[in-house]
Amino acid sequence: MLKSMMAAGVALMVAQPGMTAGAADLSGVPLIERAKLFGNPSRTGGQLSPDGKWISFIAPRDGVLNVWLAPADRPDDAKAITAETTRPIRQSFWAPDSKSVLFINDKGGDENFLLYGVDVATGAQKALTPFEKTRVQIVGTSETIKDRILVGVNNRDPRWHDVYSLDLNTGKLTQVVQNDGYAGYLADDQLRLRMVAKARPDGGTDYYRMEGTTVEAKPVVQFGLDDSLTTTPLGFTVDGKTLYWMDSRGRDTAALMAQDVGSGQMTVVGESPKADVGGGLFNPKTGRVEAYSVNYLKRDYVPVGDAVKADLAFLKAQNKGEFAIGSRTDADDKWIVSFDPVTAPAATYVYDRKAKSLKQLYVSRPELADAPLVPMEPVEIKARDGLTLVSYLTKPRGVTGPVPLVLLVHGGPWARDGFGFNGYHQWLANRGYAVLSVNYRGSTGFGKNFISAGDLQWGRKMHDDLIDAVDWAVKSGVTTRDKVAIMGGSYGGYATLAGLTFTPDTFACGVDIVGPSNLFTLLKTIPPYWEAGKQQFYKRMGDPTTPAGQALLKERSPLTFVDKIKKPLLIGQGANDPRVNVAESDQIVEAMAAKNIPVTYVLFPDEGHGFARPVNNIAFNAVAENFLSPCLGGRAEPLGDTLAASTAQVKHGAEFVRGLAPGGAAASGQ
């Protein structure tokens, strides 16, 4: 990919020594309003009911995302069936019997997600897990048992989820098993618990068979740390005779495997030498796999047999962009399919399999239909030790030479960036910046060896990959060395802090969103329900229970080197963040203030790990683009009244924000 790009003439644009990236000439390109990119979508999350009679989706009601319902044959006759007034609902799904729509929500970003149900016939809403400080998990659903599901709740012991049978009609919860130290359970279509996972001291996992509520003494599947993020059971066929796995044992990239439950024999269903199999399309009646997805540079569906081969070919031939298949009816006659063209807003359709036709259900963000959206380009970048870093580059419209660059780092770190419409890429490119997102080592989706290459490499080789990507961008003429900012959330926030402390001359400025500053205190305050994964954190980051691990964590913590910061820094944080405690941002801001190092710190008292409420997300991004403008030279939409509409508290650096606000008014804070 890189070689072909260079052959195509990119080399002609390579920055010469001493050249400085100038702001892109966007005089003829309209400014895309922040609210159009980061406000509520018009509609999202469309799903068909299993019986095919209804369509549900998530859309604003009085400015807050709620669940809506419409007859499948009259999708425009939709009505809101929930009435959340503050916290947006972001995930909903159908009960197997099609009699209710289920959704989860938390309070203020605390991630204590509870389960609720809304009766389709009466509109009555019921709290199905009516507990405090509890996080619900869906343990099992069935194609044949329609009125019950299995859920896990951690109200007895916050570390472990006890399994309950939930009667969807009455709301009655009946305990199936008390969990005294297991990472998770796997149920079959009869809602019987068949397997249970237990974390190992080495960071791996053991799986045990279950009979009733009895766990067998010896594990039937064992694997260590290397396979821990790339091997997991996906589920049983309806007849219970086959168990599908995503499995990297004895190989690098995870394959889709089918295990004969009786004999234990494993058969490869799908694989790729470059990427992990991402999941499958399973027949709603039989549970048998009909296709699987692979995502290297882009996602692709690969048929298994002929069951959906013609459907996938038809959808691909529409040339509407990458497509994703959502819900399927029990009769499997209708599908929900979304297309993402990148340079236009995504659209969702009802696909009629028999007629081979698509009927548009909605466009998620119709206000972007005429916006000057730009393409995204997948690129392969070589790290200094030879690893290939799958990355994604977006450039401002019409640029022919180097422009300022924002290195946008994904969180996790055990996650990945992918191809598709990205509001942050479009926003920053529209402001005049090239945007580069890098799947650094430790990112998932590219095999277990790529993940393991990031073990104990926070702030070292994982950070080197980001620096190597910047070097590539400079050599390729995308930008110049003096006009690069770093920005990201969660691990991306850590990478921002690491960039300004470990490599203080590399970046012109940084934007940290909910990023940890002290890895020791980060591990000390992880949520209790992450107990099963704790050893994996220790093995991949550093063990805080040993002197050597403590020394490593201190050495890799940006807080330790706060005096090295000499470039502008903006920090955003949610006060209720259960993953990266608010103290992570507080302590580095306090340390910078003690050394008279300037910093701007915006806190949201009603948010957690990221900003779910659009008014808050828009407010922070308003500050961020006005922060980046003097640093990189791009353009910015004025701050306006966005802070006043949000709950933002400027805890430090109010002078900077005061200079942006109308009439010199600053947000609340110091």
XYZ file of C-alpha atoms in Angstrom:
670
model
C 0.000 0.000 0.000
C 2.715 2.462 1.020
C 4.880 1.536 -1.962
C 2.015 2.042 -4.396
C 1.195 5.393 -2.819
C 4.762 6.556 -3.251
C 4.794 5.335 -6.849
C 1.623 7.290 -7.471
C 3.409 10.513 -6.750
C 3.118 11.126 -3.020
C 6.890 11.334 -3.005
C 6.611 14.574 -4.952
C 5.038 16.171 -1.891
C 7.664 15.093 0.642
C 8.430 17.969 2.948
C 11.843 19.485 2.470
C 14.074 20.292 5.455
C 12.969 23.524 7.056
C 9.524 23.437 5.436
C 6.617 24.192 7.753
C 3.144 22.846 7.225
C 0.849 25.706 6.381
C -2.825 25.808 7.192
C -4.937 24.219 4.479
C -6.648 26.663 2.141
C -10.281 25.939 2.963
C -11.664 29.298 1.899
C -14.198 27.612 -0.351
C -15.071 24.806 2.063
C -17.963 25.490 4.447
C -17.349 25.037 8.146
C -19.275 22.005 9.415
C -21.049 22.938 12.624
C -19.977 20.933 15.656
C -23.604 20.187 16.494
C -24.073 18.408 13.168
C -21.185 16.061 13.924
C -21.544 15.566 17.661
C -25.175 16.323 18.387
C -27.838 13.630 18.595
C -28.265 11.479 15.505
C -31.717 11.748 13.990
C -32.091 7.984 14.285
C -29.782 5.108 15.140
C -29.800 1.522 16.376
C -32.643 0.272 14.185
C -33.859 -3.285 14.876
C -36.596 -5.566 13.618
C -38.631 -7.457 16.187
C -38.099 -11.233 15.968
C -41.655 -11.713 14.681
C -41.084 -9.051 12.021
C -44.072 -6.915 13.020
C -42.204 -3.980 14.587
C -39.188 -1.751 14.125
C -37.452 -0.069 17.041
C -34.755 2.574 16.950
C -33.154 5.226 19.139
C -33.906 8.896 18.437
C -34.171 12.184 20.332
C -37.225 12.965 22.417
C -37.077 16.503 23.789
C -33.364 16.507 23.025
C -32.508 13.227 24.779
C -32.020 9.867 23.027
C -34.921 7.516 23.732
C -36.370 4.308 22.299
C -39.010 4.639 19.559
C -41.345 2.044 18.089
C -43.161 1.758 14.753
C -45.103 -0.913 12.853
C -42.755 -2.583 10.381
C -45.039 -1.717 7.470
C -45.422 1.918 8.603
C -41.995 2.984 9.902
C -42.920 6.664 9.748
C -45.701 6.131 12.309
C -43.190 5.939 15.129
C -43.735 6.965 18.724
C -41.372 7.283 21.670
C -41.873 4.522 24.258
C -39.351 5.752 26.820
C -39.061 9.160 28.456
C -35.483 9.633 29.646
C -34.919 13.334 30.301
C -31.182 13.494 31.057
C -29.116 10.402 30.335
C -29.304 9.215 26.714
C -30.264 5.615 26.011
C -27.563 4.180 23.790
C -28.385 0.470 23.630
C -31.665 -1.389 23.209
C -32.724 -4.820 21.954
C -35.820 -6.932 21.504
C -37.130 -9.540 23.901
C -37.189 -12.930 22.136
C -41.005 -13.039 22.259
C -41.347 -9.617 20.558
C -43.631 -8.462 23.388
C -41.208 -5.917 24.846
C -38.215 -3.784 23.997
C -35.350 -3.972 26.490
C -32.734 -1.320 27.164
C -29.932 -0.565 29.570
C -28.886 2.739 31.097
C -26.677 4.091 33.854
C -26.642 7.240 35.971
C -24.186 10.035 35.296
C -21.694 7.767 33.566
C -21.128 5.450 36.552
C -21.514 2.394 34.248
C -23.858 0.686 36.682
C -26.072 -0.345 33.789
C -29.509 -1.613 34.791
C -31.995 -3.465 32.580
C -35.425 -2.077 31.751
C -38.295 -3.342 29.634
C -41.154 -1.579 27.833
C -44.308 -3.562 27.028
C -45.197 -3.093 23.351
C -48.954 -3.484 23.898
C -49.382 -1.232 26.945
C -46.323 1.034 26.846
C -45.650 0.236 30.507
C -41.993 0.468 31.535
C -40.538 -1.803 34.200
C -37.162 -1.903 35.947
C -36.122 -5.537 35.482
C -33.025 -5.309 37.699
C -34.220 -2.835 40.344
C -31.006 -2.573 42.333
C -28.516 0.128 43.298
C -24.809 0.099 42.427
C -25.348 -2.921 40.191
C -24.191 -3.711 36.677
C -26.268 -6.151 34.640
C -24.951 -8.637 32.083
C -26.933 -10.651 29.547
C -25.830 -14.257 30.077
C -28.125 -16.089 27.678
C -31.053 -15.774 25.287
C -32.897 -18.451 23.344
C -34.508 -18.964 19.950
C -37.001 -21.473 21.392
C -37.657 -20.180 24.920
C -39.153 -16.798 24.216
C -40.352 -15.518 27.586
C -37.152 -15.891 29.630
C -33.540 -14.783 29.456
C -30.558 -15.286 31.754
C -28.959 -12.234 33.346
C -25.995 -11.671 35.632
C -26.156 -9.129 38.464
C -23.430 -8.184 40.928
C -25.596 -6.764 43.721
C -24.444 -9.420 46.233
C -20.703 -9.116 45.538
C -19.611 -6.321 43.166
C -16.783 -8.506 41.831
C -18.930 -11.374 40.558
C -22.190 -11.677 38.620
C -24.688 -14.189 40.018
C -26.883 -15.721 37.304
C -30.660 -15.314 37.401
C -33.503 -16.453 35.194
C -35.613 -13.422 34.302
C -39.279 -13.923 33.433
C -39.890 -11.189 30.883
C -43.655 -11.138 31.419
C -43.704 -10.872 35.222
C -40.244 -9.442 35.871
C -39.557 -12.216 38.398
C -35.894 -13.030 39.010
C -34.999 -16.585 40.063
C -31.419 -17.361 41.033
C -29.805 -20.079 38.927
C -26.343 -20.065 40.452
C -24.293 -18.001 42.889
C -21.005 -16.906 41.372
C -18.086 -17.296 43.753
C -15.209 -16.417 41.500
C -15.967 -17.168 37.850
C -15.327 -14.754 34.992
C -18.428 -15.690 33.028
C -20.949 -18.349 32.010
C -22.034 -19.793 28.668
C -25.607 -21.014 28.175
C -27.187 -23.064 25.402
C -30.503 -22.484 23.640
C -32.374 -24.268 26.447
C -30.927 -21.641 28.819
C -28.861 -24.290 30.555
C -25.443 -23.233 31.804
C -22.994 -25.443 29.944
C -19.579 -23.854 30.515
C -17.954 -21.470 32.958
C -14.718 -19.457 32.666
C -12.206 -18.878 35.435
C -9.259 -16.493 35.301
C -5.808 -18.004 35.758
C -2.907 -16.506 37.729
C -0.912 -16.195 34.495
C -3.572 -14.005 32.892
C -5.110 -16.806 30.859
C -8.451 -18.583 31.213
C -9.684 -22.065 32.069
C -13.099 -23.300 30.891
C -15.034 -25.945 32.819
C -18.126 -27.909 31.869
C -21.256 -27.505 33.960
C -24.024 -29.981 34.709
C -26.928 -28.179 36.317
C -25.228 -25.938 38.845
C -22.247 -28.261 39.340
C -18.897 -27.271 37.855
C -16.633 -30.144 36.849
C -13.339 -30.402 38.718
C -11.036 -30.371 35.685
C -11.029 -27.760 32.938
C -11.761 -28.875 29.390
C -10.077 -25.863 27.777
C -6.978 -24.077 29.065
C -4.892 -21.293 27.606
C -2.462 -18.682 28.833
C -2.026 -14.943 28.522
C -1.134 -14.911 24.809
C -4.524 -16.325 23.785
C -6.574 -14.484 26.405
C -7.832 -11.715 24.097
C -8.197 -13.819 20.959
C -9.902 -17.001 22.170
C -13.499 -17.120 23.388
C -16.595 -19.284 22.863
C -19.217 -17.626 20.668
C -22.178 -19.884 21.383
C -23.961 -23.177 20.707
C -26.144 -24.160 17.800
C -29.823 -24.460 18.739
C -29.530 -28.243 18.981
C -26.590 -27.876 21.361
C -24.397 -30.206 19.323
C -21.908 -27.628 18.010
C -20.024 -24.931 19.892
C -18.436 -22.108 17.900
C -15.195 -20.516 19.025
C -13.066 -17.561 18.057
C -9.804 -19.377 18.584
C -6.103 -18.510 18.278
C -4.715 -21.606 20.018
C -1.842 -23.045 17.991
C -1.972 -20.153 15.519
C -1.554 -16.362 15.398
C -4.767 -14.870 14.007
C -8.001 -16.085 15.569
C -10.053 -18.409 13.378
C -13.741 -19.222 13.542
C -13.844 -22.830 14.760
C -16.696 -25.311 15.114
C -16.370 -27.847 17.924
C -18.350 -31.076 17.920
C -19.570 -31.171 21.515
C -19.752 -34.964 21.610
C -16.270 -35.743 20.322
C -14.534 -32.455 21.074
C -13.191 -32.303 17.511
C -12.452 -28.794 16.202
C -12.947 -27.762 12.570
C -11.798 -24.517 10.961
C -14.771 -22.604 9.530
C -13.043 -19.369 8.559
C -9.634 -17.747 8.883
C -7.409 -14.968 7.586
C -3.604 -14.734 7.705
C -3.701 -10.991 8.438
C -6.623 -10.421 10.786
C -8.704 -12.165 13.408
C -12.128 -13.402 12.418
C -14.425 -10.794 13.920
C -17.575 -12.823 14.405
C -20.258 -14.617 12.466
C -23.734 -14.430 10.990
C -25.750 -17.229 12.554
C -29.043 -18.602 11.292
C -31.800 -17.445 13.682
C -33.568 -20.837 13.583
C -30.625 -23.225 13.799
C -27.796 -21.116 15.179
C -25.501 -22.488 12.479
C -22.926 -20.116 11.011
C -23.652 -18.781 7.523
C -20.935 -16.142 7.156
C -18.103 -14.544 9.095
C -16.399 -11.168 9.002
C -12.744 -10.264 8.643
C -11.434 -6.751 9.182
C -7.883 -5.963 8.120
C -7.868 -2.648 6.248
C -11.640 -2.834 5.790
C -14.342 -5.241 6.927
C -15.578 -7.963 4.613
C -18.207 -10.683 5.012
C -17.227 -14.161 3.818
C -20.068 -16.645 3.185
C -19.970 -20.172 4.624
C -21.850 -22.331 2.137
C -24.659 -20.948 0.004
C -27.249 -19.910 2.612
C -26.545 -16.162 2.424
C -24.001 -16.062 -0.405
C -26.407 -14.417 -2.859
C -27.561 -11.923 -0.210
C -24.020 -10.794 0.551
C -23.253 -10.469 -3.161
C -26.386 -8.375 -3.662
C -25.574 -6.049 -0.769
C -21.985 -5.627 -1.908
C -23.125 -4.810 -5.447
C -25.164 -1.833 -4.208
C -21.937 0.188 -3.907
C -23.336 2.223 -1.033
C -20.223 1.792 1.088
C -19.259 -0.777 3.697
C -22.306 -2.556 5.030
C -23.133 -4.089 8.394
C -25.926 -6.601 8.976
C -27.955 -5.979 12.111
C -31.047 -7.824 13.264
C -32.753 -10.649 11.362
C -36.331 -11.799 11.860
C -37.056 -15.314 13.132
C -38.411 -16.122 9.672
C -35.151 -14.710 8.261
C -37.081 -12.926 5.514
C -36.062 -9.398 6.523
C -32.750 -7.951 7.684
C -31.652 -4.567 8.970
C -28.619 -3.423 6.958
C -26.607 -0.219 7.399
C -24.340 1.267 4.723
C -21.458 3.639 5.484
C -20.175 5.607 2.454
C -17.782 7.722 4.649
C -18.237 10.829 2.514
C -21.975 10.894 3.201
C -23.965 10.087 6.337
C -24.692 6.414 7.022
C -28.103 5.080 6.036
C -30.079 2.116 7.353
C -32.353 -0.073 5.247
C -34.779 -2.958 5.566
C -33.561 -5.697 3.241
C -36.194 -8.048 1.823
C -34.374 -11.302 1.047
C -37.029 -12.776 -1.237
C -37.526 -9.645 -3.314
C -33.819 -8.758 -3.171
C -34.767 -5.160 -2.421
C -33.729 -2.426 -0.045
C -36.103 0.101 1.498
C -34.467 3.016 3.281
C -35.493 3.256 6.899
C -33.515 6.367 7.873
C -30.343 8.405 7.448
C -28.585 8.740 10.790
C -27.428 12.323 10.304
C -29.359 13.849 7.383
C -28.036 17.287 8.305
C -24.645 16.106 6.951
C -26.048 15.221 3.514
C -24.609 18.371 1.937
C -21.620 18.750 4.241
C -18.131 18.725 2.682
C -17.180 15.283 4.034
C -13.863 13.821 2.881
C -12.586 10.287 2.213
C -10.633 8.113 4.650
C -7.603 6.216 3.388
C -6.286 2.969 4.922
C -2.480 2.895 5.022
C 0.104 0.395 6.226
C 2.963 1.935 8.192
C 6.121 0.056 9.155
C 7.296 0.358 12.752
C 11.010 0.559 13.424
C 11.171 -3.168 14.279
C 9.234 -4.231 11.182
C 5.704 -4.591 12.554
C 2.971 -3.382 10.195
C 0.676 -0.762 11.721
C -2.715 -0.618 10.005
C -3.663 3.060 10.104
C -6.260 5.465 8.741
C -5.548 8.867 7.214
C -7.995 11.668 6.485
C -6.909 14.889 4.767
C -8.594 18.264 4.401
C -10.423 18.786 1.156
C -8.234 19.861 -1.761
C -4.827 19.842 -0.034
C -1.780 19.349 -2.219
C 1.007 19.821 0.297
C 1.838 19.325 3.961
C -0.686 20.579 6.522
C -0.795 20.368 10.319
C -1.569 16.882 11.638
C -3.573 15.579 14.584
C -2.478 12.125 15.717
C -5.749 10.684 17.055
C -5.017 7.727 19.352
C -7.644 5.103 20.141
C -8.464 3.922 23.650
C -8.402 0.459 25.135
C -5.567 -0.111 24.438
C -7.019 -3.541 23.607
C -9.288 -2.215 20.884
C -8.725 -0.940 17.355
C -9.404 1.809 14.863
C -11.300 0.902 11.718
C -12.395 2.220 8.366
C -15.615 4.214 8.130
C -17.277 7.491 8.923
C -15.520 9.031 11.903
C -16.918 12.262 13.314
C -13.574 13.264 14.790
C -11.723 12.699 11.520
C -14.300 14.735 9.594
C -14.344 17.514 12.190
C -10.577 17.925 12.374
C -10.088 17.644 8.594
C -12.750 20.301 8.111
C -10.776 22.545 10.472
C -7.689 22.173 8.283
C -5.796 19.234 9.755
C -4.731 15.891 8.426
C -5.843 13.194 10.884
C -3.981 9.929 11.464
C -5.254 7.031 13.585
C -2.788 4.223 14.232
C -3.329 0.659 15.375
C -0.213 0.524 17.528
C 1.017 -2.800 18.959
C -1.380 -4.068 21.599
C -4.364 -3.211 19.400
C -6.767 -6.080 18.799
C -7.834 -7.654 15.531
C -4.416 -8.393 14.016
C -3.494 -11.617 15.786
C -2.269 -12.513 19.242
C 1.393 -11.813 18.455
C 0.560 -8.202 17.643
C -1.270 -7.869 20.968
C 1.515 -9.537 22.938
C 4.090 -7.243 21.319
C 2.528 -4.527 23.489
C 2.914 -6.376 26.799
C 4.713 -4.184 29.358
C 5.241 -1.604 26.605
C 2.981 1.246 27.773
C 4.992 4.401 27.163
C 7.717 2.444 25.349
C 7.257 0.406 22.157
C 3.543 1.217 22.025
C 4.512 4.875 22.103
C 7.369 4.279 19.657
C 4.772 3.081 17.148
C 3.007 6.436 17.397
C 6.288 8.282 16.905
C 7.074 6.055 13.903
C 3.676 6.959 12.425
C 4.474 10.660 12.833
C 7.828 10.077 11.110
C 5.994 8.335 8.261
C 3.585 11.263 7.933
C 6.482 13.721 7.756
C 8.439 11.661 5.218
C 5.308 11.163 3.114
C 4.663 14.887 2.913
C 1.446 14.763 4.908
C 2.771 17.201 7.512
C 5.917 18.755 8.931
C 7.564 17.880 12.194
C 6.718 21.116 13.994
C 2.952 20.979 13.341
C 1.771 17.750 14.957
C -0.689 17.538 17.864
C -1.635 14.391 19.774
C -5.167 13.712 20.983
C -7.111 10.770 22.374
C -9.336 9.280 25.029
C -8.661 6.637 27.688
C -5.402 4.971 26.559
C -5.334 7.694 23.903
C -5.397 10.203 26.748
C -2.505 8.373 28.396
C -0.654 8.457 25.067
C -1.215 12.223 24.952
C 0.270 12.664 28.425
C 3.109 10.281 27.532
C 3.756 12.266 24.371
C 4.143 15.537 26.272
C 6.320 14.005 29.014
C 8.364 11.176 27.452
C 8.834 12.900 24.072
C 8.299 16.575 24.980
C 9.673 17.939 21.705
C 7.640 15.772 19.340
C 4.186 17.322 19.653
C 3.127 20.940 19.424
C 0.261 20.397 21.914
C -1.986 17.678 23.314
C -5.638 16.965 24.135
C -6.165 14.320 26.818
C -9.676 12.949 27.395
C -10.127 10.717 30.480
C -6.516 9.563 30.311
C -4.623 7.962 33.244
C -1.623 9.863 34.514
C -0.420 7.382 37.165
C -0.555 3.695 36.238
C -0.219 2.552 39.854
C -3.251 4.512 41.031
C -5.109 3.522 37.832
C -4.782 -0.178 38.686
C -5.634 0.506 42.312
C -9.005 2.032 41.386
C -10.269 -0.248 38.582
C -13.934 -1.259 38.980
C -14.543 -4.289 41.240
C -16.318 -6.158 38.424
C -13.015 -6.248 36.547
C -11.639 -8.605 39.198
C -11.505 -11.553 36.778
C -9.290 -9.597 34.389
C -6.993 -8.121 37.000
C -4.117 -10.551 36.446
C -4.215 -9.827 32.738
C -3.834 -6.121 33.487
C -0.874 -6.906 35.716
C 0.819 -9.118 33.119
C 0.295 -6.673 30.258
C 0.908 -3.369 32.113
C 2.985 -4.087 35.216
C 2.278 -5.813 38.518
C 1.599 -3.320 41.331
C 2.008 -6.074 43.954
C 5.745 -6.564 43.258
C 8.655 -4.126 43.688
C 9.715 -4.618 40.074
C 6.191 -3.981 38.850
C 5.835 -0.902 41.011
C 9.088 0.479 39.619
C 7.936 -0.179 36.046
C 4.549 1.466 36.611
C 6.215 4.528 38.117
C 8.641 4.744 35.206
C 5.773 4.567 32.678
C 3.521 7.089 34.436
C 3.418 10.585 32.912
C 2.861 12.019 36.401
C 6.421 11.006 37.310
C 7.804 13.295 34.602
C 5.353 16.158 34.810
C 8.204 18.678 34.925
C 9.076 17.726 31.319
C 5.830 19.187 29.959
C 6.494 22.333 27.948
C 3.770 22.278 25.303
C 0.118 23.335 25.760
C -2.177 20.696 27.271
C -5.968 20.436 27.456
C -7.599 17.826 29.725
C -11.235 16.677 29.770
C -12.611 14.399 32.484
C -15.887 12.928 33.730
C -16.301 13.146 37.502
C -17.999 9.736 37.737
C -15.559 7.757 35.599
C -15.331 4.194 37.035
C -12.453 3.156 34.769
C -10.126 6.153 34.947
C -10.870 7.784 38.262
C -11.193 11.565 38.314
C -8.082 11.610 40.510
C -6.032 10.667 37.434
C -6.710 14.074 35.908
C -6.833 15.951 39.211
C -3.369 14.843 40.286
C -1.521 15.777 37.110
C -3.293 19.148 36.977
C -2.306 19.789 40.595
C 1.279 18.756 39.891
C 1.464 21.065 36.869
C -0.032 23.942 38.838
C 2.530 23.410 41.596
C 5.289 23.819 39.026
C 3.563 26.762 37.299
C 3.094 24.761 34.093
C 0.022 26.008 32.197
C -2.860 23.556 31.680
C -6.551 23.834 30.841
C -8.807 21.362 32.683
C -12.513 20.891 31.964
C -14.531 18.649 34.297
C -18.065 17.332 33.707
C -19.847 16.388 36.957
C -22.494 14.271 35.194
C -20.215 12.196 32.962
C -18.067 9.107 33.256
C -15.583 7.513 30.854
C -16.209 9.881 27.991
C -18.994 12.343 27.352
C -22.338 10.708 26.550
C -24.523 13.802 26.673
C -24.200 15.703 23.368
C -24.236 19.133 25.046
C -21.167 18.084 27.019
C -19.373 16.467 24.097
C -20.020 19.538 21.945
C -18.820 21.826 24.744
C -15.530 19.996 25.193
C -14.898 19.791 21.457
C -15.622 23.509 21.203
C -12.846 24.173 23.698
C -10.611 21.605 21.947
C -10.835 23.129 18.466
C -10.237 26.611 19.831
C -7.269 25.157 21.734
C -5.854 23.513 18.606
C -6.291 26.599 16.420
C -3.513 28.761 17.918
C -1.332 25.660 18.269
C -1.604 24.341 14.705
C -3.087 27.259 12.786
C -6.353 25.681 11.706
C -9.757 27.267 11.833
C -12.368 26.955 14.583
C -16.052 27.541 15.051
C -16.478 30.184 17.779
C -17.128 28.889 21.271
C -20.480 30.628 21.421
C -22.784 29.567 24.241
C -21.800 25.899 24.190
C -20.286 25.904 27.681
C -23.351 27.556 29.168
C -25.537 24.823 27.649
C -23.400 22.095 29.224
C -22.359 21.141 32.752
C -18.702 21.988 32.032
C -16.627 23.247 34.942
C -13.325 24.841 33.990
C -11.228 23.800 36.969
C -7.986 25.235 35.645
C -7.069 27.519 32.787
C -10.216 29.609 33.007
C -8.290 32.545 31.559
C -7.932 30.688 28.271
C -11.619 29.748 28.159
C -12.694 33.220 29.277
C -10.973 34.604 26.213
C -13.092 32.366 23.987
C -16.500 32.849 25.575
C -18.923 35.564 24.419
C -18.513 38.740 26.386
C -15.549 37.313 28.243
C -17.710 35.058 30.408
C -16.003 31.937 31.712
C -17.501 28.632 32.696
C -17.923 27.840 36.366
C -14.756 26.886 38.166
C -11.520 28.443 39.257
